[in-house]
Amino acid sequence: DQQVKQNSPSLSVQEGRISILNCDYTNSMFDYFLWYKKYPAEGPTFLISISSIKDKNEDGRFTVFLNKSAKHLSLHIVPSQPGDSAVYFCAAKGSGTSYGKLTFGQGTILTVHP
Amino acid sequence: DAMVIQNPRYQVTQFGKPVTLSCSQTLNHNVMYWYQQKSSQAPKLLFHYYDKDFNNEADTPDNFQSRRPNTSFCFLDIRSPGLGDAAMYLCATSREETQYFGPGTRLLVL
């Protein structure tokens, strides 16, 4: 039972354009969502997060949008740079405590072409 | 200024030979986690500590144990590694919602 899904295994974008990575979830008890970037042979690096009480959070080139009614979140990267090429994971945390298990999606490989 | 440190980065062990992976943190976070990630799959939580309170995921095999002697250090012990335990093992820490990961230890079982 995959509660967090990233349906696009890969995405290819031209440098300077927008990258949009999508994530869907099924558990309405998730209250916090995060995006991580992962390079080969390294651990995930935290990018940006959003609480379920918000619908948008922005940090520099990265913006996360949350649509609770659709149980959908997306990460926008504008403008995309070749150094953004990596695997992107969305993750969700259950409600009840401020810490605890993150449920990850399968990841989307982003390639940004010069 | 590394925040979550994992040693070693690569570990080779033999089938059935106990192995210990280590994690340390300089963030003074009270929660530490161990995840297992097999290639092309999402990271999967094995267990976590809230301070000294140990929380095991229901589907974590008994073969996996953990120790947290103090705030800074956490160990993952695999008592009898099988070929199926070959994976990347990720340590993470948090104080609140955001978890910060170490670089991982890739375990190879021969």
XYZ file of C-alpha atoms in Angstrom:
224
model
C 0.000 0.000 0.000
C 1.933 2.974 -1.310
C 0.670 6.017 0.530
C 2.941 8.500 -1.240
C 3.340 8.254 -4.986
C 5.500 10.019 -7.512
C 4.074 8.827 -10.783
C 6.770 10.258 -13.023
C 9.994 8.249 -12.727
C 11.885 10.887 -14.682
C 11.662 14.438 -15.985
C 13.869 16.218 -18.498
C 13.970 20.033 -18.642
C 15.975 22.672 -20.461
C 18.167 24.966 -18.405
C 16.332 28.169 -17.481
C 12.891 26.603 -17.793
C 10.555 25.550 -14.999
C 10.718 22.058 -13.511
C 7.516 20.752 -11.968
C 7.694 17.601 -9.881
C 4.480 16.032 -8.660
C 3.489 13.903 -5.710
C 0.176 12.355 -4.663
C -0.775 10.907 -1.311
C -3.648 8.871 0.015
C -3.450 9.287 3.789
C -5.445 12.302 4.962
C -3.678 12.104 8.341
C -0.431 13.420 6.883
C 0.168 16.900 8.255
C 3.622 17.847 7.007
C 5.253 17.386 3.636
C 8.870 17.662 2.582
C 10.942 17.544 -0.572
C 14.434 16.093 -0.618
C 17.096 16.056 -3.310
C 19.465 13.127 -3.595
C 22.680 12.797 -5.570
C 24.135 9.339 -6.278
C 25.976 7.799 -3.316
C 24.802 10.571 -0.969
C 22.024 10.916 1.552
C 18.880 12.961 0.845
C 19.297 16.709 1.297
C 16.345 18.660 2.664
C 14.995 21.242 0.201
C 11.707 22.674 1.329
C 8.661 21.736 3.364
C 5.054 22.719 3.891
C 2.579 22.282 6.687
C -0.895 20.997 5.880
C -2.381 24.294 7.077
C -0.705 26.136 4.194
C -1.065 25.855 0.440
C 2.215 27.402 -0.670
C 5.746 27.824 0.595
C 8.539 29.528 -1.277
C 12.303 29.507 -0.789
C 14.376 31.116 -3.511
C 13.993 29.139 -6.721
C 11.920 26.453 -5.000
C 8.181 26.638 -4.378
C 6.008 23.876 -2.987
C 2.256 23.880 -3.566
C -0.186 21.781 -1.560
C -3.710 20.948 -2.704
C -5.274 19.125 0.240
C -8.588 18.412 -1.442
C -6.775 16.655 -4.283
C -4.145 15.165 -1.941
C -1.500 16.493 -4.278
C 1.670 18.487 -3.875
C 4.147 19.802 -6.383
C 7.616 21.271 -6.358
C 8.413 24.061 -8.797
C 12.009 24.943 -9.589
C 12.461 28.206 -11.477
C 14.781 28.707 -13.243
C 16.146 25.175 -13.512
C 19.912 24.759 -13.486
C 22.110 21.805 -14.521
C 23.160 21.422 -10.870
C 19.538 20.631 -10.028
C 19.894 17.300 -11.812
C 19.271 14.687 -9.094
C 16.603 12.384 -7.716
C 13.805 14.237 -5.937
C 11.786 12.551 -3.208
C 8.625 13.831 -1.651
C 7.907 12.679 1.886
C 5.006 12.973 4.283
C 4.712 12.856 8.068
C 1.706 11.619 10.015
C -0.064 13.839 12.505
C 0.111 13.456 16.264
C 3.711 14.307 17.009
C 6.227 16.779 15.651
C 8.603 13.931 14.855
C 8.291 10.446 13.511
C 8.200 8.325 10.437
C 8.468 9.892 7.023
C 6.759 8.036 4.219
C 8.631 8.580 0.984
C 7.615 8.460 -2.631
C 9.630 6.441 -5.121
C 11.499 9.469 -6.415
C 11.679 11.354 -9.715
C 14.943 11.673 -11.618
C 15.296 15.253 -12.819
C 17.715 16.000 -15.644
C 18.353 19.623 -16.549
C 20.033 20.030 -19.920
C 22.341 22.999 -20.594
C 30.772 21.479 9.524
C 29.229 18.084 8.870
C 25.981 17.708 10.784
C 25.077 14.015 10.455
C 28.072 11.763 10.004
C 27.976 8.126 9.060
C 30.883 5.712 9.185
C 31.968 3.909 7.247
C 30.620 5.098 3.884
C 31.050 1.610 2.458
C 30.976 -1.618 4.422
C 31.577 -5.113 3.127
C 30.617 -8.050 5.309
C 30.184 -11.757 4.910
C 26.918 -13.610 4.977
C 26.004 -14.194 8.628
C 28.830 -12.084 10.078
C 27.590 -9.378 12.491
C 28.163 -5.820 11.376
C 27.701 -2.441 13.069
C 27.087 0.850 11.315
C 27.556 4.106 13.173
C 26.003 7.542 13.077
C 26.876 10.704 14.942
C 25.370 14.175 14.903
C 26.480 17.664 15.851
C 22.961 19.131 15.775
C 22.015 18.095 19.317
C 18.700 16.789 17.989
C 16.736 14.565 20.308
C 15.367 12.228 17.642
C 17.499 9.862 15.551
C 16.323 7.521 12.817
C 17.623 4.598 10.767
C 16.271 4.044 7.260
C 17.046 1.310 4.761
C 17.060 2.145 1.070
C 17.400 -0.436 -1.645
C 18.179 0.702 -5.145
C 15.322 2.390 -7.000
C 13.127 2.237 -3.898
C 11.983 4.770 -1.347
C 13.797 4.905 2.013
C 12.081 2.699 4.576
C 12.133 3.494 8.289
C 13.568 0.723 10.473
C 13.347 2.417 13.899
C 13.853 5.690 15.692
C 14.848 7.007 19.096
C 13.149 9.879 20.870
C 15.898 10.655 23.377
C 16.453 7.181 24.847
C 13.003 5.860 23.963
C 13.318 3.246 21.248
C 10.555 2.851 18.651
C 10.663 -0.151 16.352
C 8.654 -0.299 13.121
C 6.344 -3.305 13.104
C 7.903 -4.805 9.982
C 11.549 -4.334 10.947
C 13.189 -7.777 11.108
C 14.536 -8.962 14.475
C 17.922 -9.223 12.785
C 18.207 -5.441 13.091
C 18.990 -3.871 16.437
C 19.973 -0.382 17.512
C 21.775 1.342 20.351
C 21.902 4.976 21.353
C 24.445 5.440 24.142
C 24.106 9.237 24.181
C 22.498 12.125 22.295
C 25.221 12.291 19.670
C 25.650 8.658 18.665
C 23.423 5.915 17.325
C 24.398 2.458 16.068
C 22.717 -0.034 13.781
C 23.611 -3.657 14.471
C 22.793 -6.357 11.947
C 23.205 -9.614 13.797
C 23.312 -12.051 10.884
C 23.337 -10.214 7.563
C 21.725 -11.946 4.646
C 22.126 -11.159 0.971
C 18.798 -9.332 1.110
C 20.205 -6.860 3.648
C 22.545 -5.327 1.097
C 21.350 -1.729 0.848
C 22.092 1.888 1.654
C 21.511 2.621 5.346
C 20.599 6.191 6.134
C 20.748 7.870 9.515
C 18.685 10.997 10.135
C 18.039 13.387 12.994
C 15.322 15.852 13.839
C 14.146 18.151 16.575
C 10.786 18.838 14.962
C 9.292 17.893 11.605
C 12.298 18.233 9.328
C 14.688 15.294 9.202
C 18.315 15.790 8.224
C 20.102 12.861 6.684
C 23.667 11.683 6.747
C 25.490 10.552 3.611
C 24.582 6.914 4.203
C 26.532 3.683 4.493
C 26.345 1.277 1.586
C 26.424 -2.284 2.862
C 27.555 -5.129 0.653
C 27.019 -8.713 1.814
C 29.195 -11.391 0.229
